[in-house]
Amino acid sequence: MVTPTGSPDSAGSPDVTDPTGIPTTGRTAWTGTPVVPGVAYAPALVARAEVSPDAVRRFGERPVPEPDVSLEAYDAASRSVADGFTSRAAAVSGAASEVLTASAGLTLDKGLRGAVRTRLRGGHDLLTSVHAAVEQFVGVFTGMGGLMAERVTDLRDIERRLVARVVGEAEPGAPEPSEPSVLVAEDLAPSDTATLDPALVVALVTEKGGPTSHTAIIARQLGIPCVVGTAGIMLVDPGTALLVDGATGEVSSDVDPDDAAARVTADVEAREALASWSGPGATADGRQVKVLANVADGESSTAARRAPVEGVGLFRTELCFLNRTEEPTVAEQTAIYADVLRPFVEHYVIVRTLDAGSDKPVAFATHEGEENPALGVRGLRLSFDNPGLLERQLDAIAGAAAETGTETWVMAPMVATVAEATDFAAAVRSRGLKAGVMVEVPSAALLAHRMLEHVDFLSIGTNDLTQYAMAADRMATDLAHLTDPWQPAVLQLIAITAHAGQEAGKPVGVCGEAAADPLLATVLVGLGITSLSMAAAAVRPVGARLAATTYDVCQEAADAALAASDPAAARVAVRAVLDD
Ligand code: PEP
Ligand code: MG
C-alpha cells in the first residue's frame, strides 16, 4: 500500500486562490477532464514549470563577478544540464532518446556559449547574458522555420534548466520520483514525458491541456491514469496523498487511506480483466466493430501487431519524415511503407498521405511563413501546387502494397470539398487501391453523403474535427474545455458522417484520440461508426468496454451524449446509461 507523506489539511494556504478564483483554503477535491481511465493513490510529486522568482531575485542582488568567473559558472551549469539530458537519453530508446541527445548537444553548443561570453564581456550578469543569448538563438531558429523552429521549445527548456543550475535550484520540469507518485504539473513538455516510468508515475494530473494534449497522448500510450485541465491543482502541497480517478476526472486528497487502497485494488482487478480481452472487436450482442491501431513507422507497426487488432486504421506517413530535409525517392518511400504494411499482411492497413504543415512541419513539403498554418496549406492542399509530391507518394504506397501483398487503403487528410475527394479517389484507384478521405473539416462532415458517392470509406479525425468545429487550436492548453471531442457540436458532426456511411453501406471509422476513450467508444458505435483506430496501448480497454455493452445500450449512450449540454454532462449521462 502507498504511504502518503502529506496531509490533506495542509493543502493550500488561507489567502490563496486558484486561477478560477476559487479559494484553496482546505481544498481537498478537484475535477478535470478524464483522459485515461484507472484509479491511483499516491503522494503528489509537483513539477515546477519555472525557477522560483525569489532565487532569481537573490541572485540578481549579488555583485556581478568578473566575466571569466561567470563563464566558469556557465560552463558548470551547462555541463550539469547536458549530463542530465544524456543520462535520461540512455534510459530510453528510439525517438525519445534522440530528442534528449539533441537537447544535450544544444546545451553545450559552442555558438550559444560564445553568445553568452559576448554578453558577459559587455558587463552583463550571467542570467541576463544567458537570456539574451537564448533569445538570439530563438530568433535565428524561428527565422529558419520548419524543424529548426520546433527546437525553440527545447531552447526555452534548456534556458529554464540553466537558470535553475546557476541560482542553485533543482532543474524545473518533472522531478525523478523515488517512490510511486502522482505527477502533478501545469502541462508536460516532450522532454519531461520521454522518460516517464509507469512503475513510478502511477497517475498524471495537469492543470492545463486537453484530451489531445501531448500529456494525454503519452499517458494513453503508457496506460497511465490521467486527468487534464484540472483547475487549481498546482496549489496542492507536494507530498499530499491524492486519489486520482482517470475515468471520472475526480482528484481528491480527502480520502481514507484504506478506502483508497480498496479502490485501487478493485481498479487493478478490473484492469487485469480488461487486459485479457483478445478481440475481435464486437459489442456484447455480436455487432462487429473493427478495433485498429494507429502507427507511425515500421517499428510501431510491428509492435501494434502484438495487440489484438484487426489492422491499421491510421498510418501517419508524415511522421517518417520529420527529420528529412529532402523528399525521399520513390524507392526509399516504398521501402519505408513496406515495413509498415508487412506485419499486417493478413489484415489491412489504411495509409494516410502526407499531412505536412501546421503542427507537423516537414521540411521538404511545408509552406513556410504562413500567417495561420492550421488554416493554411496543409495535408492534401500541399498537392495543389505540387501534384508530383502526391503522385510520387501514391506510387510508393502502391509499390509497397504490391511488394508485401497487404490489403492497402489510402486516405487524404484535410479534405474540404467533394471535388477534392473525387480527384484524390481517382488518383488512388488508378493504382488499384481503395480510396477514402479523412473527415477533419466540418464541411466534409456536412457533405459526407456526397463524399461517399466518390470514395470507398471515410475516417473521422476527431482531433482536427474538434479544432475546426470549435475554432479552438488543438495545442492551446487554455482552450482545453473547447477542444474536447465530447462537445455536443462535434458529436453532431460525427453523427451526420456515420449516418451517411450507414445510408451508403460504406465504412466510416474514427482514428482521432476520441477512439481511445472507452466511454466515448460506446457513443461512437451507437452513432454508427464501424471502426475505431487508436494507440495500441488503448486497444484492450476499448475492446473490453464494447464487449460488455450491447448495441442497443451504445445507441442509448449516443442519444444521451448528443442531448447533453456540455462534455462533463455528456460523460455523466453516458456513465449513467452504461451503469444501468
Ligand atoms: C485527427 O486529426 O484526429 C487525426 C487523426 O490526425 P492528426 O492527429 O494526425 O492530425
Ligand atoms: Mg488531423
Coordinates of C-alpha atoms and ligand atoms in Angstrom, one line a residue:
M1 CA 0.0 0.0 0.0
V2 CA 1.2 3.5 -0.7
T3 CA 2.1 5.5 2.4
P4 CA 1.0 9.1 1.9
T5 CA 3.6 11.6 3.1
G6 CA 1.5 14.7 3.3
S7 CA -1.7 15.7 4.9
P8 CA -4.9 16.8 3.2
D9 CA -5.3 19.6 5.7
S10 CA -2.1 21.2 4.6
A11 CA -3.3 21.8 1.0
G12 CA -3.3 25.5 0.1
S13 CA -2.9 28.5 2.4
P14 CA -5.7 30.7 3.7
D15 CA -5.3 33.6 1.4
V16 CA -4.5 31.8 -1.8
T17 CA -6.9 31.5 -4.7
D18 CA -6.5 29.4 -7.9
P19 CA -6.9 30.8 -11.4
T20 CA -10.7 30.1 -11.3
G21 CA -11.0 32.4 -8.3
I22 CA -11.9 29.5 -6.0
P23 CA -10.3 29.9 -2.6
T24 CA -8.0 27.0 -2.0
T25 CA -8.4 27.1 1.8
G26 CA -8.9 23.5 2.8
R27 CA -9.4 22.5 -0.8
T28 CA -9.4 18.7 -1.0
A29 CA -11.2 18.0 -4.3
W30 CA -10.5 18.9 -7.9
T31 CA -12.2 17.9 -11.2
G32 CA -10.6 17.8 -14.6
T33 CA -11.1 16.2 -17.9
P34 CA -10.6 12.4 -17.6
V35 CA -8.4 11.1 -20.5
V36 CA -7.0 7.7 -19.4
P37 CA -9.2 5.5 -17.1
G38 CA -7.7 3.9 -14.0
V39 CA -7.5 4.7 -10.2
A40 CA -4.3 5.6 -8.4
Y41 CA -3.5 6.7 -4.9
A42 CA 0.0 8.2 -4.1
P43 CA 1.7 11.3 -2.9
A44 CA 1.7 14.3 -5.2
L45 CA 5.0 15.0 -7.0
V46 CA 4.7 18.5 -8.2
A47 CA 6.6 19.5 -11.3
R48 CA 7.5 23.2 -11.3
A49 CA 7.5 24.9 -14.7
E50 CA 9.7 27.8 -13.6
V51 CA 12.6 28.6 -11.3
S52 CA 11.5 30.3 -8.1
P53 CA 11.4 34.1 -8.6
D54 CA 12.9 34.6 -5.1
A55 CA 16.0 32.6 -6.0
V56 CA 16.4 34.6 -9.2
R57 CA 16.0 37.9 -7.3
R58 CA 18.5 36.9 -4.7
F59 CA 21.0 36.0 -7.4
G60 CA 20.4 39.4 -9.1
E61 CA 21.2 41.2 -5.8
R62 CA 24.7 39.8 -5.7
P63 CA 27.6 41.9 -7.1
V64 CA 28.4 41.0 -10.7
P65 CA 31.6 38.9 -10.7
E66 CA 34.4 39.0 -13.4
P67 CA 33.2 37.7 -16.8
D68 CA 35.6 34.7 -16.6
V69 CA 34.2 33.7 -13.2
S70 CA 30.7 33.9 -14.6
L71 CA 31.7 32.0 -17.7
E72 CA 33.1 29.2 -15.5
A73 CA 29.7 29.1 -13.7
Y74 CA 28.0 28.9 -17.1
D75 CA 30.2 26.0 -18.1
A76 CA 29.5 24.1 -14.9
A77 CA 25.7 24.7 -15.3
S78 CA 25.6 23.7 -19.0
R79 CA 27.6 20.5 -18.3
S80 CA 25.2 19.5 -15.5
V81 CA 22.2 20.2 -17.7
A82 CA 23.7 18.3 -20.6
D83 CA 24.6 15.4 -18.4
G84 CA 21.0 15.3 -17.1
F85 CA 19.8 15.0 -20.7
T86 CA 22.4 12.4 -21.6
S87 CA 21.6 10.2 -18.7
R88 CA 17.9 10.4 -19.4
A89 CA 18.6 9.6 -23.1
A90 CA 20.5 6.5 -22.0
A91 CA 17.5 5.3 -20.1
V92 CA 15.1 5.3 -23.1
S93 CA 15.2 4.3 -26.7
G94 CA 14.0 5.5 -30.2
A95 CA 12.7 9.0 -30.8
A96 CA 12.7 9.9 -27.1
S97 CA 16.4 9.1 -26.8
E98 CA 17.1 11.2 -29.9
V99 CA 15.2 14.2 -28.6
L100 CA 17.2 14.1 -25.3
T101 CA 20.5 13.6 -27.0
A102 CA 19.8 16.5 -29.3
S103 CA 19.0 18.7 -26.3
A104 CA 22.3 17.7 -24.6
G105 CA 24.1 18.8 -27.8
L106 CA 22.3 22.1 -28.0
T107 CA 23.1 22.8 -24.3
L108 CA 26.8 22.5 -25.0
D109 CA 26.6 24.4 -28.3
K110 CA 29.7 26.5 -28.8
G111 CA 27.8 29.2 -30.6
L112 CA 25.4 29.5 -27.6
R113 CA 28.4 29.7 -25.2
G114 CA 30.1 32.3 -27.4
A115 CA 26.9 34.4 -27.3
V116 CA 26.8 34.2 -23.5
R117 CA 30.5 35.2 -23.3
T118 CA 30.0 38.2 -25.5
R119 CA 27.2 39.5 -23.2
L120 CA 29.4 38.8 -20.1
R121 CA 32.3 40.8 -21.5
G122 CA 29.8 43.6 -22.2
G123 CA 29.3 43.9 -18.4
H124 CA 26.0 41.9 -18.0
D125 CA 25.4 39.4 -15.3
L126 CA 25.1 35.7 -16.1
L127 CA 21.3 35.4 -16.0
T128 CA 20.9 38.4 -18.3
S129 CA 23.6 37.0 -20.6
V130 CA 22.0 33.6 -20.8
H131 CA 18.6 35.0 -21.5
A132 CA 19.9 37.3 -24.2
A133 CA 22.0 34.5 -25.9
V134 CA 19.0 32.2 -25.9
E135 CA 16.8 34.9 -27.3
Q136 CA 19.3 35.4 -30.1
F137 CA 19.2 31.7 -30.9
V138 CA 15.4 31.7 -30.7
G139 CA 15.3 34.5 -33.3
V140 CA 17.7 32.5 -35.6
F141 CA 15.8 29.2 -35.3
T142 CA 12.4 30.9 -35.7
G143 CA 13.7 32.6 -38.9
M144 CA 14.9 29.2 -40.3
G145 CA 11.4 27.9 -39.8
G146 CA 10.3 24.2 -40.1
L147 CA 12.0 21.7 -37.9
M148 CA 14.5 24.3 -36.5
A149 CA 11.6 26.4 -35.3
E150 CA 10.3 23.4 -33.5
R151 CA 13.6 23.4 -31.5
V152 CA 12.6 26.7 -29.9
T153 CA 10.6 24.8 -27.2
D154 CA 13.8 22.9 -26.5
L155 CA 15.8 26.1 -26.2
R156 CA 13.4 27.6 -23.7
D157 CA 13.5 24.3 -21.7
I158 CA 17.3 24.5 -21.7
E159 CA 17.3 28.1 -20.5
R160 CA 15.0 27.2 -17.6
R161 CA 17.3 24.4 -16.6
L162 CA 20.5 26.6 -17.0
V163 CA 18.9 29.3 -14.8
A164 CA 18.0 26.8 -12.2
R165 CA 21.5 25.4 -12.0
V166 CA 23.0 28.9 -12.0
V167 CA 20.9 30.1 -9.0
G168 CA 21.5 26.7 -7.2
E169 CA 18.0 25.2 -7.6
A170 CA 16.9 21.8 -8.8
E171 CA 16.0 21.9 -12.5
P172 CA 12.4 22.6 -13.2
G173 CA 10.2 20.0 -15.0
A174 CA 9.2 16.6 -13.9
P175 CA 11.4 15.5 -10.9
E176 CA 12.6 11.9 -10.7
P177 CA 10.2 10.0 -8.4
S178 CA 11.8 8.0 -5.7
E179 CA 8.5 6.2 -4.9
P180 CA 5.2 5.6 -6.7
S181 CA 3.8 9.1 -7.2
V182 CA 1.0 11.1 -8.8
L183 CA 2.8 13.6 -11.1
V184 CA 1.2 17.0 -10.9
A185 CA 2.2 19.6 -13.5
E186 CA 0.9 22.6 -15.3
D187 CA 1.5 20.7 -18.5
L188 CA 4.3 18.4 -19.5
A189 CA 7.0 19.0 -22.2
P190 CA 8.1 16.2 -24.5
S191 CA 11.5 16.2 -22.6
D192 CA 9.5 15.5 -19.4
T193 CA 7.4 12.7 -20.8
A194 CA 10.2 11.0 -22.7
T195 CA 11.4 9.2 -19.6
L196 CA 8.2 8.6 -17.6
D197 CA 8.3 5.3 -15.9
P198 CA 4.7 3.9 -15.3
A199 CA 6.0 1.9 -12.3
L200 CA 6.9 5.2 -10.5
V201 CA 4.4 7.6 -12.1
V202 CA 1.1 6.0 -11.2
A203 CA -1.1 8.9 -12.4
L204 CA -0.8 12.2 -14.2
V205 CA -2.8 15.3 -13.3
T206 CA -2.2 18.5 -15.2
E207 CA -3.7 22.0 -14.7
K208 CA -3.8 22.8 -18.4
G209 CA -4.1 20.7 -21.5
G210 CA -7.0 18.8 -23.1
P211 CA -7.7 15.4 -24.4
T212 CA -5.4 15.9 -27.4
S213 CA -2.5 17.4 -25.5
H214 CA 0.9 15.9 -25.6
T215 CA 0.5 14.8 -22.0
A216 CA -2.8 12.9 -22.8
I217 CA -1.3 11.2 -25.8
I218 CA 1.7 10.0 -23.9
A219 CA -0.4 8.9 -20.9
R220 CA -2.6 6.9 -23.2
Q221 CA 0.4 5.2 -24.9
L222 CA 1.8 4.3 -21.5
G223 CA -1.5 3.3 -20.0
I224 CA -1.1 5.8 -17.0
P225 CA -4.4 7.1 -15.5
C226 CA -4.6 10.7 -16.4
V227 CA -6.7 13.8 -15.8
V228 CA -6.0 17.0 -17.6
G229 CA -7.4 20.6 -17.4
T230 CA -7.6 20.4 -13.6
A231 CA -8.0 24.0 -12.4
G232 CA -6.2 24.8 -9.2
I233 CA -4.3 21.5 -8.8
M234 CA -0.9 23.3 -8.9
L235 CA -1.6 24.7 -5.5
V236 CA -1.6 21.3 -3.9
D237 CA 1.2 20.8 -1.4
P238 CA 3.9 18.4 -2.6
G239 CA 3.6 15.1 -0.9
T240 CA -0.2 15.3 -0.3
A241 CA -1.7 11.9 -0.9
L242 CA -4.0 12.1 -3.9
L243 CA -6.7 9.7 -5.1
V244 CA -7.0 10.1 -8.9
D245 CA -9.8 8.6 -10.9
G246 CA -8.9 8.7 -14.6
A247 CA -12.4 7.6 -15.6
T248 CA -14.4 10.4 -13.8
G249 CA -11.7 13.2 -13.7
E250 CA -12.0 13.4 -9.9
V251 CA -8.9 14.1 -7.8
S252 CA -9.2 14.1 -4.1
S253 CA -7.0 14.4 -1.0
D254 CA -9.8 13.9 1.5
V255 CA -9.9 10.2 1.5
D256 CA -9.4 7.4 4.0
P257 CA -6.2 5.6 3.0
D258 CA -7.9 2.1 3.5
D259 CA -10.8 3.1 1.3
A260 CA -8.4 4.5 -1.3
A261 CA -6.3 1.3 -1.2
A262 CA -9.5 -0.7 -1.7
R263 CA -10.5 1.4 -4.8
V264 CA -7.0 1.0 -6.3
T265 CA -7.2 -2.8 -5.8
A266 CA -10.6 -3.0 -7.4
D267 CA -9.3 -1.0 -10.3
V268 CA -6.2 -3.2 -10.7
E269 CA -8.5 -6.2 -10.8
A270 CA -10.8 -4.5 -13.4
R271 CA -7.8 -3.6 -15.5
E272 CA -6.4 -7.1 -15.4
A273 CA -9.8 -8.3 -16.6
L274 CA -9.6 -5.8 -19.5
A275 CA -6.1 -6.9 -20.3
S276 CA -7.4 -10.4 -21.1
W277 CA -9.6 -9.0 -23.9
S278 CA -8.3 -10.6 -27.1
G279 CA -10.6 -9.4 -29.9
P280 CA -12.0 -9.3 -32.4
G281 CA -14.0 -6.1 -31.8
A282 CA -17.7 -6.6 -31.2
T283 CA -20.5 -5.4 -29.0
A284 CA -21.9 -7.8 -26.3
D285 CA -24.6 -8.9 -28.8
G286 CA -22.1 -9.5 -31.6
R287 CA -22.2 -6.4 -33.8
Q288 CA -18.8 -6.2 -35.3
V289 CA -16.7 -3.1 -34.8
K290 CA -13.2 -3.2 -36.1
V291 CA -10.6 -2.3 -33.5
L292 CA -7.5 -1.0 -35.3
A293 CA -4.1 0.6 -34.4
N294 CA -2.6 4.0 -35.2
V295 CA 1.1 3.6 -36.2
A296 CA 4.0 5.9 -37.2
D297 CA 6.6 3.6 -38.8
G298 CA 7.8 0.0 -39.2
E299 CA 8.8 -0.3 -35.5
S300 CA 5.4 0.8 -34.2
S301 CA 3.6 -1.3 -36.8
T302 CA 5.5 -4.4 -35.6
A303 CA 4.7 -3.6 -32.0
A304 CA 1.0 -2.9 -32.8
R305 CA 0.8 -6.4 -34.5
R306 CA 1.2 -7.9 -31.0
A307 CA -2.0 -6.1 -29.8
P308 CA -5.4 -7.8 -30.6
V309 CA -6.1 -5.5 -33.6
E310 CA -7.6 -6.3 -37.0
G311 CA -5.4 -3.9 -38.9
V312 CA -4.0 -0.4 -39.0
G313 CA -6.6 2.4 -39.2
L314 CA -4.1 5.2 -39.5
F315 CA -0.5 5.2 -40.7
R316 CA 0.6 8.8 -40.3
T317 CA 3.2 8.9 -43.1
E318 CA 4.5 12.4 -42.3
L319 CA 5.9 11.1 -39.0
C320 CA 8.5 9.2 -41.0
F321 CA 9.9 12.4 -42.5
L322 CA 10.0 14.9 -39.7
N323 CA 13.8 14.9 -39.7
R324 CA 14.2 14.9 -43.5
T325 CA 15.2 18.0 -45.4
E326 CA 14.8 16.4 -48.9
E327 CA 11.9 14.4 -50.2
P328 CA 12.9 10.7 -50.1
T329 CA 12.9 8.9 -53.5
V330 CA 10.0 6.7 -54.5
A331 CA 12.2 3.6 -53.9
E332 CA 13.1 4.9 -50.4
Q333 CA 9.5 5.6 -49.6
T334 CA 8.4 2.2 -50.9
A335 CA 10.8 0.5 -48.5
I336 CA 9.6 2.6 -45.6
Y337 CA 5.9 1.9 -46.3
A338 CA 6.6 -1.8 -46.9
D339 CA 8.0 -2.0 -43.4
V340 CA 4.7 -0.8 -42.0
L341 CA 2.5 -2.9 -44.3
R342 CA 4.4 -6.2 -43.9
P343 CA 3.3 -7.1 -40.3
F344 CA -0.3 -6.8 -41.3
V345 CA -0.3 -8.9 -44.4
E346 CA -3.2 -11.0 -43.0
H347 CA -5.2 -7.8 -42.3
Y348 CA -5.3 -4.4 -43.9
V349 CA -3.6 -1.0 -43.5
I350 CA -5.0 2.5 -44.1
V351 CA -2.2 4.7 -45.2
R352 CA -2.7 8.4 -44.9
T353 CA -0.9 10.6 -47.4
L354 CA 1.3 13.3 -46.1
D355 CA -0.3 15.6 -43.5
A356 CA 2.6 18.0 -43.5
G357 CA 2.1 21.6 -42.3
S358 CA 0.6 23.2 -39.2
D359 CA 1.6 21.1 -36.1
K360 CA 3.6 18.7 -38.3
P361 CA 6.4 20.5 -40.1
V362 CA 8.1 18.5 -42.8
A363 CA 11.0 20.5 -44.3
F364 CA 10.5 19.4 -47.9
A365 CA 6.8 20.0 -48.0
T366 CA 5.6 22.6 -45.5
H367 CA 4.9 26.1 -46.8
E368 CA 7.0 28.5 -44.7
G369 CA 5.8 31.7 -43.1
E370 CA 2.1 31.2 -43.3
E371 CA 0.1 33.6 -41.1
N372 CA -2.1 30.8 -39.9
P373 CA -0.8 27.4 -40.7
A374 CA -3.7 25.4 -39.2
L375 CA -5.9 27.1 -41.8
G376 CA -3.2 27.1 -44.5
V377 CA -1.7 24.8 -47.0
R378 CA -1.5 21.6 -45.0
G379 CA -2.4 18.0 -45.8
L380 CA -4.0 17.4 -49.3
R381 CA -3.7 21.1 -50.0
L382 CA 0.1 20.7 -50.5
S383 CA -0.7 18.8 -53.7
F384 CA -2.5 21.8 -55.3
D385 CA 0.7 23.5 -56.4
N386 CA 2.9 20.4 -56.1
P387 CA 1.0 17.5 -57.6
G388 CA 4.2 15.5 -58.1
L389 CA 4.6 15.2 -54.3
L390 CA 1.3 13.3 -54.0
E391 CA 1.8 11.3 -57.2
R392 CA 5.2 10.0 -56.1
Q393 CA 3.8 9.1 -52.7
L394 CA 0.9 7.2 -54.2
D395 CA 3.4 5.4 -56.5
A396 CA 5.4 4.4 -53.4
I397 CA 2.4 3.2 -51.5
A398 CA 1.2 1.2 -54.5
G399 CA 4.7 -0.3 -54.8
A400 CA 4.7 -1.3 -51.1
A401 CA 1.3 -2.8 -51.4
A402 CA 2.4 -4.9 -54.4
E403 CA 5.7 -5.9 -52.7
T404 CA 4.0 -7.0 -49.4
G405 CA 0.7 -8.3 -50.6
T406 CA -1.1 -6.4 -47.8
E407 CA -4.5 -5.0 -48.5
T408 CA -3.9 -1.3 -48.6
W409 CA -6.4 1.5 -48.4
V410 CA -5.3 5.1 -48.9
M411 CA -6.8 8.3 -47.5
A412 CA -6.1 12.0 -47.7
P413 CA -6.0 14.4 -44.8
M414 CA -7.7 17.8 -44.6
V415 CA -10.2 17.3 -47.4
A416 CA -12.7 20.2 -47.6
T417 CA -14.7 19.7 -50.8
V418 CA -16.3 16.9 -52.8
A419 CA -14.2 17.8 -55.8
E420 CA -11.0 17.2 -53.8
A421 CA -12.3 13.8 -52.7
T422 CA -13.2 12.9 -56.3
D423 CA -9.8 13.8 -57.7
F424 CA -8.0 12.0 -54.9
A425 CA -10.1 8.9 -55.3
A426 CA -9.4 8.8 -59.0
A427 CA -5.6 9.1 -58.4
V428 CA -5.7 6.3 -55.8
R429 CA -7.9 3.9 -57.7
S430 CA -5.8 4.3 -60.8
R431 CA -3.2 2.5 -58.8
G432 CA -5.6 -0.3 -57.9
L433 CA -6.1 0.7 -54.2
K434 CA -9.1 1.6 -52.1
A435 CA -9.7 5.3 -51.7
G436 CA -11.0 7.3 -48.8
V437 CA -10.8 10.7 -47.2
M438 CA -10.5 11.9 -43.7
V439 CA -13.3 13.9 -42.1
E440 CA -11.4 16.6 -40.2
V441 CA -13.0 19.8 -41.7
P442 CA -16.7 20.4 -40.7
S443 CA -17.5 20.9 -44.4
A444 CA -16.5 17.3 -45.1
A445 CA -18.8 16.0 -42.3
L446 CA -21.8 18.1 -43.6
L447 CA -21.2 16.7 -47.1
A448 CA -20.3 13.2 -46.1
H449 CA -23.2 11.7 -48.1
R450 CA -21.8 13.4 -51.2
M451 CA -18.2 12.4 -50.5
L452 CA -19.3 8.8 -50.2
E453 CA -20.6 8.8 -53.7
H454 CA -17.0 9.1 -54.8
V455 CA -14.9 7.3 -52.1
D456 CA -14.9 3.8 -50.6
F457 CA -14.7 4.9 -46.9
L458 CA -14.4 7.8 -44.5
S459 CA -12.2 8.2 -41.5
I460 CA -13.0 10.8 -38.9
G461 CA -10.0 12.7 -37.4
T462 CA -11.7 13.9 -34.3
N463 CA -8.6 15.8 -33.2
D464 CA -8.8 18.2 -36.1
L465 CA -12.6 18.0 -36.5
T466 CA -12.9 19.3 -32.9
Q467 CA -10.3 22.0 -33.5
Y468 CA -12.1 23.3 -36.6
A469 CA -15.7 22.8 -35.3
M470 CA -14.9 24.7 -32.1
A471 CA -12.5 27.2 -33.7
A472 CA -10.0 26.3 -30.9
D473 CA -6.3 25.5 -31.5
R474 CA -5.8 21.8 -30.5
M475 CA -2.4 22.8 -29.0
A476 CA -3.8 25.7 -26.9
T477 CA -3.8 24.5 -23.3
D478 CA -6.1 27.3 -22.2
L479 CA -8.9 26.2 -24.6
A480 CA -9.0 22.5 -23.4
H481 CA -12.6 22.8 -22.4
L482 CA -13.4 23.5 -26.1
T483 CA -11.0 21.1 -27.7
D484 CA -12.9 18.1 -26.3
P485 CA -14.5 15.6 -28.7
W486 CA -17.4 15.2 -26.2
Q487 CA -18.6 18.7 -27.3
P488 CA -22.2 18.2 -28.5
A489 CA -21.4 20.0 -31.7
V490 CA -18.6 17.6 -32.5
L491 CA -20.8 14.6 -31.7
Q492 CA -23.4 16.0 -34.1
L493 CA -20.9 16.2 -36.9
I494 CA -19.8 12.6 -36.2
A495 CA -23.5 11.5 -36.2
I496 CA -24.1 13.1 -39.6
T497 CA -21.0 11.4 -41.0
A498 CA -21.8 8.0 -39.5
H499 CA -25.4 8.2 -40.7
A500 CA -24.2 9.0 -44.3
G501 CA -22.0 5.9 -44.1
Q502 CA -24.9 3.7 -43.0
E503 CA -27.1 5.0 -45.8
A504 CA -24.3 4.4 -48.4
G505 CA -23.4 1.0 -46.8
K506 CA -19.7 2.1 -46.6
P507 CA -17.3 2.0 -43.6
V508 CA -16.9 5.2 -41.5
G509 CA -14.2 4.9 -38.9
V510 CA -12.8 7.2 -36.2
C511 CA -9.0 7.5 -35.9
G512 CA -8.6 10.5 -33.7
E513 CA -7.9 10.3 -29.9
A514 CA -11.6 10.0 -29.3
A515 CA -11.5 6.4 -30.4
A516 CA -9.2 5.6 -27.5
D517 CA -11.7 6.7 -24.8
P518 CA -13.6 3.5 -23.8
L519 CA -16.7 5.5 -22.7
L520 CA -16.8 7.6 -25.9
A521 CA -16.2 4.5 -27.9
T522 CA -19.6 3.2 -26.9
V523 CA -21.1 6.5 -28.1
L524 CA -19.3 6.4 -31.4
V525 CA -20.5 2.8 -32.0
G526 CA -24.1 3.9 -31.1
L527 CA -23.8 6.7 -33.7
G528 CA -23.0 4.1 -36.4
I529 CA -19.2 4.2 -36.5
T530 CA -17.8 0.9 -37.9
S531 CA -14.1 1.0 -36.9
L532 CA -12.1 2.6 -34.1
S533 CA -8.4 3.2 -34.5
M534 CA -6.1 4.1 -31.6
A535 CA -2.7 3.8 -30.0
A536 CA -2.1 0.1 -29.5
A537 CA -2.0 0.5 -25.7
A538 CA -5.6 1.7 -25.7
V539 CA -7.0 -1.2 -27.6
R540 CA -7.8 -3.6 -24.7
P541 CA -9.8 -1.2 -22.5
V542 CA -11.8 -0.1 -25.6
G543 CA -12.4 -3.6 -26.9
A544 CA -13.4 -4.9 -23.4
R545 CA -15.8 -2.0 -22.9
L546 CA -17.5 -2.7 -26.2
A547 CA -17.6 -6.4 -25.5
A548 CA -19.5 -5.6 -22.3
T549 CA -22.1 -3.3 -24.0
T550 CA -24.9 -4.2 -26.3
Y551 CA -25.5 -2.2 -29.5
D552 CA -28.9 -1.0 -28.0
V553 CA -27.1 0.4 -25.0
C554 CA -24.5 2.0 -27.3
Q555 CA -27.4 3.7 -29.1
E556 CA -28.9 4.9 -25.8
A557 CA -25.4 6.2 -24.8
A558 CA -25.2 8.1 -28.1
D559 CA -28.6 9.7 -27.6
A560 CA -27.7 10.7 -24.0
A561 CA -24.4 12.2 -25.2
L562 CA -26.0 14.1 -28.0
A563 CA -28.6 15.5 -25.7
A564 CA -26.2 16.7 -23.0
S565 CA -25.4 20.4 -22.7
D566 CA -21.6 20.1 -22.4
P567 CA -18.8 17.5 -22.3
A568 CA -18.9 17.0 -18.5
A569 CA -22.7 16.4 -18.6
A570 CA -22.3 14.1 -21.5
R571 CA -19.8 11.9 -19.7
V572 CA -22.1 11.7 -16.6
A573 CA -25.1 10.9 -18.7
V574 CA -23.3 8.1 -20.6
R575 CA -21.9 6.6 -17.5
A576 CA -25.4 6.5 -16.0
V577 CA -26.7 4.7 -19.1
L578 CA -23.9 2.2 -19.0
D579 CA -24.2 1.6 -15.3
D580 CA -27.9 0.9 -15.5
Ligands
PEP1 C1 -7.0 13.8 -36.3 O1 -7.0 15.0 -36.6 O2 -7.9 13.4 -35.5 C2 -6.1 12.8 -36.8 C3 -6.2 11.5 -36.6 O3 -5.0 13.3 -37.5 P1 -3.7 14.0 -36.7 O4 -3.9 13.8 -35.2 O5 -2.5 13.3 -37.2 O6 -3.8 15.4 -37.2
MG2 MG -5.7 15.5 -38.2

